[in-house]
PDB file of C-alpha atoms in Angstrom:
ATOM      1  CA  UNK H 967      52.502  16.704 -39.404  1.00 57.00           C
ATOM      2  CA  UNK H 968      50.938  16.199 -35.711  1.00 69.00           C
ATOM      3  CA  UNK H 969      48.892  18.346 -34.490  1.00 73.00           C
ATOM      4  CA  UNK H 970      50.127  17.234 -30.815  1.00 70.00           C
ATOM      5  CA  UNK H 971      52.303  19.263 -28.970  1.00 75.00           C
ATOM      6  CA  UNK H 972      52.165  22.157 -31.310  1.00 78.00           C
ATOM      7  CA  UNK H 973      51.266  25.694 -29.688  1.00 82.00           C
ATOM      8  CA  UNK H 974      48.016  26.898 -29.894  1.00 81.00           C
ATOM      9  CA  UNK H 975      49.069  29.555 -33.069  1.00 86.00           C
ATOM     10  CA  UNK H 976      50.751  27.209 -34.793  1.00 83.00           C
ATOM     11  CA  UNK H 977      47.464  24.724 -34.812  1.00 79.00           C
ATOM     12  CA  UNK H 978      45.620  27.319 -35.449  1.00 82.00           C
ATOM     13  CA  UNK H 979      47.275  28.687 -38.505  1.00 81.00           C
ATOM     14  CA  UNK H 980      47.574  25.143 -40.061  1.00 77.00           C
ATOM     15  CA  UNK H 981      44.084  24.705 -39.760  1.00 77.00           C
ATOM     16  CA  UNK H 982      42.863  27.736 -40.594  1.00 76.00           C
ATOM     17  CA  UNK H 983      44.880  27.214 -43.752  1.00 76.00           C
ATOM     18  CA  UNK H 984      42.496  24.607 -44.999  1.00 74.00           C
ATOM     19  CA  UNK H 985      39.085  26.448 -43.897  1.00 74.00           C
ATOM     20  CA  UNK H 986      38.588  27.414 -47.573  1.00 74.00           C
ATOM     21  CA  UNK H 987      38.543  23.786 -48.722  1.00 73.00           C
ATOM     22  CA  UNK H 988      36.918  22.373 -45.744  1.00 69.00           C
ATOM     23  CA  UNK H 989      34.370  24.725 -46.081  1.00 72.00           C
ATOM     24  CA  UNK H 990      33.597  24.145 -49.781  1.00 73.00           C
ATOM     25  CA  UNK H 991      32.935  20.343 -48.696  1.00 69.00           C
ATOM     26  CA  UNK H 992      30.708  21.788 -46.106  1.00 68.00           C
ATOM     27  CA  UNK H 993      32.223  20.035 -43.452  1.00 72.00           C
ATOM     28  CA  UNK H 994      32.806  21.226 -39.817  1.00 81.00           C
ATOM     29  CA  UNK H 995      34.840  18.277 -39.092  1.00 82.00           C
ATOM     30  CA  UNK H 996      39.057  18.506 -38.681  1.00 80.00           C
ATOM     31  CA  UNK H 997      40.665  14.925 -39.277  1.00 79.00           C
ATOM     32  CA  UNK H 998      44.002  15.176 -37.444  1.00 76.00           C
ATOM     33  CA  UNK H 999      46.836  14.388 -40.134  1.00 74.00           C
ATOM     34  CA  UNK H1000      48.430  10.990 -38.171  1.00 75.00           C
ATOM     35  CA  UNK H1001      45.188  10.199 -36.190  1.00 76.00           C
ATOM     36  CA  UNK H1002      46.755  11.309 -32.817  1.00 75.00           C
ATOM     37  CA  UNK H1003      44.905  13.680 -30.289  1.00 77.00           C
ATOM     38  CA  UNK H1004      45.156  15.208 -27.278  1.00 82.00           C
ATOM     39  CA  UNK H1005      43.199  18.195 -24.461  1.00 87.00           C
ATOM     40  CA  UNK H1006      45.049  20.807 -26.277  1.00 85.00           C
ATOM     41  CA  UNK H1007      44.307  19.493 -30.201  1.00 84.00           C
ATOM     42  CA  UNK H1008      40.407  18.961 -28.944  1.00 86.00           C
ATOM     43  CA  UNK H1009      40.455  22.620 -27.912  1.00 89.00           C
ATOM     44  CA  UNK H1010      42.069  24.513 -30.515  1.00 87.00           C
ATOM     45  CA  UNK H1011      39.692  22.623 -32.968  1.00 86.00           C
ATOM     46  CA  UNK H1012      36.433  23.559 -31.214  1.00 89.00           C
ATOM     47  CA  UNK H1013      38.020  26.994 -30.918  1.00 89.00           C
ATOM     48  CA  UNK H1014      38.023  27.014 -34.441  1.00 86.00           C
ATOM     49  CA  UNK H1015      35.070  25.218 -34.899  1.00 86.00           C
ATOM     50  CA  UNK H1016      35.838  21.850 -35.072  1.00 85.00           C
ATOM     51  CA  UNK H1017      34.902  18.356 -34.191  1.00 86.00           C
ATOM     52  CA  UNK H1018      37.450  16.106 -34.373  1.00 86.00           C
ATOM     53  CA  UNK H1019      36.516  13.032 -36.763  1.00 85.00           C
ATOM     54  CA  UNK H1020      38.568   9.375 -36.412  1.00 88.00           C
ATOM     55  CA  UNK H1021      38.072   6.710 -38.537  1.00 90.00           C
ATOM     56  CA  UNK H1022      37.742   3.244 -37.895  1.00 92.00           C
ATOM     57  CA  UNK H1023      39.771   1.136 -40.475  1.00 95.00           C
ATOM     58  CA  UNK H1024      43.297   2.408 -41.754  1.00 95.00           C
ATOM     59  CA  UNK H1025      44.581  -0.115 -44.353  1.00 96.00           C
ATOM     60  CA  UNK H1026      47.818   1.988 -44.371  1.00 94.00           C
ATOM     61  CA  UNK H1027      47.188   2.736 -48.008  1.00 94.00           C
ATOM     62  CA  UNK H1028      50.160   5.220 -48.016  1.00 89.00           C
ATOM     63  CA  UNK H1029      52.590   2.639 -47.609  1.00 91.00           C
ATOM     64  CA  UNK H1030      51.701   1.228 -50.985  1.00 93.00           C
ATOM     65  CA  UNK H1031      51.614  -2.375 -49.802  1.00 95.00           C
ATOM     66  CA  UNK H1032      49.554  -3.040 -53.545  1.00 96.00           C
ATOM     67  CA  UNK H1033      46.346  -3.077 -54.033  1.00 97.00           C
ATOM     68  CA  UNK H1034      45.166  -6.503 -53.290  1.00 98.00           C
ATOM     69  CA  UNK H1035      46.578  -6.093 -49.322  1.00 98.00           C
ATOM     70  CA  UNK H1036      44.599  -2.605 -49.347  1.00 97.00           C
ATOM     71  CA  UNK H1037      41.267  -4.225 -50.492  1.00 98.00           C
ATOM     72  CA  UNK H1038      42.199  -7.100 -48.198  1.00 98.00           C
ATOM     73  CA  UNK H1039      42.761  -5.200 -45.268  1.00 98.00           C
ATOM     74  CA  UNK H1040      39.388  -2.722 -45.655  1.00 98.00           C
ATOM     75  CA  UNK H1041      37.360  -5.815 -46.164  1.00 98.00           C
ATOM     76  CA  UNK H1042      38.468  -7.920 -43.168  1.00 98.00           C
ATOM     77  CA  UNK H1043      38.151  -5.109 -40.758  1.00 98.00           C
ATOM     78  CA  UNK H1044      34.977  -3.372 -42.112  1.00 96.00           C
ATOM     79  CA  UNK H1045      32.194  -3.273 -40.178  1.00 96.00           C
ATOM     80  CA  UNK H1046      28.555  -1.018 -40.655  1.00 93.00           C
ATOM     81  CA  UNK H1047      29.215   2.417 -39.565  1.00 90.00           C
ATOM     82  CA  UNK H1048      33.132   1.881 -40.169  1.00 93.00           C
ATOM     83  CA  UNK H1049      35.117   5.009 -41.551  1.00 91.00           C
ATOM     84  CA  UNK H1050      37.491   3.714 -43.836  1.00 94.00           C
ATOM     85  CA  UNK H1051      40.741   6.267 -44.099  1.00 92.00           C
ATOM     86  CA  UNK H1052      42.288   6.143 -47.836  1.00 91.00           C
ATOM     87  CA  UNK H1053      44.905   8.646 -49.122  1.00 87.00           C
ATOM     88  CA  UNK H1054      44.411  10.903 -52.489  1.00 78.00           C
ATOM     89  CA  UNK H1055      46.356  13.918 -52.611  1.00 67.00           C
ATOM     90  CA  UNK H1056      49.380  15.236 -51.115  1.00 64.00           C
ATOM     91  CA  UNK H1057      51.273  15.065 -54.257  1.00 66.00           C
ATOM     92  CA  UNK H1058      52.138  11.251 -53.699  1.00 73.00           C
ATOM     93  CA  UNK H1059      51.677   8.720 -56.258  1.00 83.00           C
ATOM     94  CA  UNK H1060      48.051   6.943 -55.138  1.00 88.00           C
ATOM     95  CA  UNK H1061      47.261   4.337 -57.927  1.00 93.00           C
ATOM     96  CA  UNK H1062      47.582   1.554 -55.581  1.00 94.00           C
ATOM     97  CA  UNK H1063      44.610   3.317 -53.612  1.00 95.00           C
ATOM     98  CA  UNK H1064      42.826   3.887 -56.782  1.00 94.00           C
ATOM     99  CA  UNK H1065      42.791   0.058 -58.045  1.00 96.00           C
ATOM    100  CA  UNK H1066      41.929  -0.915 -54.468  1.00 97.00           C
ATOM    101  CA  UNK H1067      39.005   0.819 -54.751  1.00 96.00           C
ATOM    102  CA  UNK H1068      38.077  -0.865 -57.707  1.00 97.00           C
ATOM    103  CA  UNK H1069      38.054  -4.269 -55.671  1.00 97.00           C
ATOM    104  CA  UNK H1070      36.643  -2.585 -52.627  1.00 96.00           C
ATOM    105  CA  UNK H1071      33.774  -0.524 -54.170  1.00 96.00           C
ATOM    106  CA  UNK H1072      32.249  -3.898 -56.061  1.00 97.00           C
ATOM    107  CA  UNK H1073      32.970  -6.229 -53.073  1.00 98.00           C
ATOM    108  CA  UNK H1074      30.964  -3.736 -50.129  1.00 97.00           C
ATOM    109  CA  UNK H1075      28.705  -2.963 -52.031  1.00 96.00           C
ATOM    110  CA  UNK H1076      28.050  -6.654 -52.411  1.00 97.00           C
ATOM    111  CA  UNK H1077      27.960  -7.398 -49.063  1.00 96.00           C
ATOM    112  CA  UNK H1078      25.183  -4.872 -48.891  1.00 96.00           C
ATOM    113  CA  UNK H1079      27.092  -1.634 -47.372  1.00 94.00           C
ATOM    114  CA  UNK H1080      26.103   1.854 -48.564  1.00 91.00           C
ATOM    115  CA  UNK H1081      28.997   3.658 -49.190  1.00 88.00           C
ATOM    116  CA  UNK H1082      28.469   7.877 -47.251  1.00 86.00           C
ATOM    117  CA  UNK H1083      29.541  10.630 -46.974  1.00 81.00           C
ATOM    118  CA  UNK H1084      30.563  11.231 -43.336  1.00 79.00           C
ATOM    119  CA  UNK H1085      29.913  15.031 -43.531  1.00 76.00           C
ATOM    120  CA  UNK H1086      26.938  14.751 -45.507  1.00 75.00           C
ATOM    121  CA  UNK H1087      24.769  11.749 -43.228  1.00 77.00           C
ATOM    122  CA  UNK H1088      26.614  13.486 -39.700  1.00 76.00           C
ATOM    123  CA  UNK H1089      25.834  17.351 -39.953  1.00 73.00           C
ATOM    124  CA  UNK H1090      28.034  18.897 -37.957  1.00 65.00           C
ATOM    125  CA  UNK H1091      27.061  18.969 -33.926  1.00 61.00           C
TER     126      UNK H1091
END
């Protein structure tokens, strides 16, 4: 769901929701849920304590366009300091993700990238 024109206790309440698991990650970063943001979602989040975290490469994994157009689509658009957005969880079936990332993970590390954590090389401002 957006985040966007929700009210502020609405927002609030779906984040909060998560704190438990965001917290266990140690991350103080919120990654809104279809990449869309706005004054009010910015605000509510630092309220909460917050920073909002995009990404840089969305291969659209959810889709399940098959692996090889996943790994295809990461690679061509990767760049150092990219974020790459990939879907596990939710409930939906993610084995296309999974054998992308056994094309990916070989073929950037290859090319000499150094696969992060975001939350764990970016402490939270």
């Amino acid at each position: 769901p957006s985040l966007c024109g929700i009210d502020h206790a609405t927002m609030s309440a779906e984040v909060s929701a998560t704190r438990e698991v965001l917290a266990a990650l140690g991350s103080g970063y919120l990654r809104r849920p279809d990449g869309y943001s706005d004054l009010h979602t910015a605000r509510v989040a630092a309220e909460l304590g917050y920073a909002l975290l995009f990404w840089h490469v969305d291969p659209r994994d959810w889709r399940r366009p098959g692996a090889e157009v996943i790994a295809r689509h990461v690679l061509r658009n990767c760049f150092p300091g990219a974020i790459i957005l990939l879907h596990d969880g939710g409930g939906e079936e993610r084995s296309q993700t999974h054998a992308a990332l056994h094309l990916l993970l070989p073929a950037l590390i290859g090319q000499g990238y150094a696969l992060r954590s975001y939350c764990r090389t970016h402490p939270h401002p």
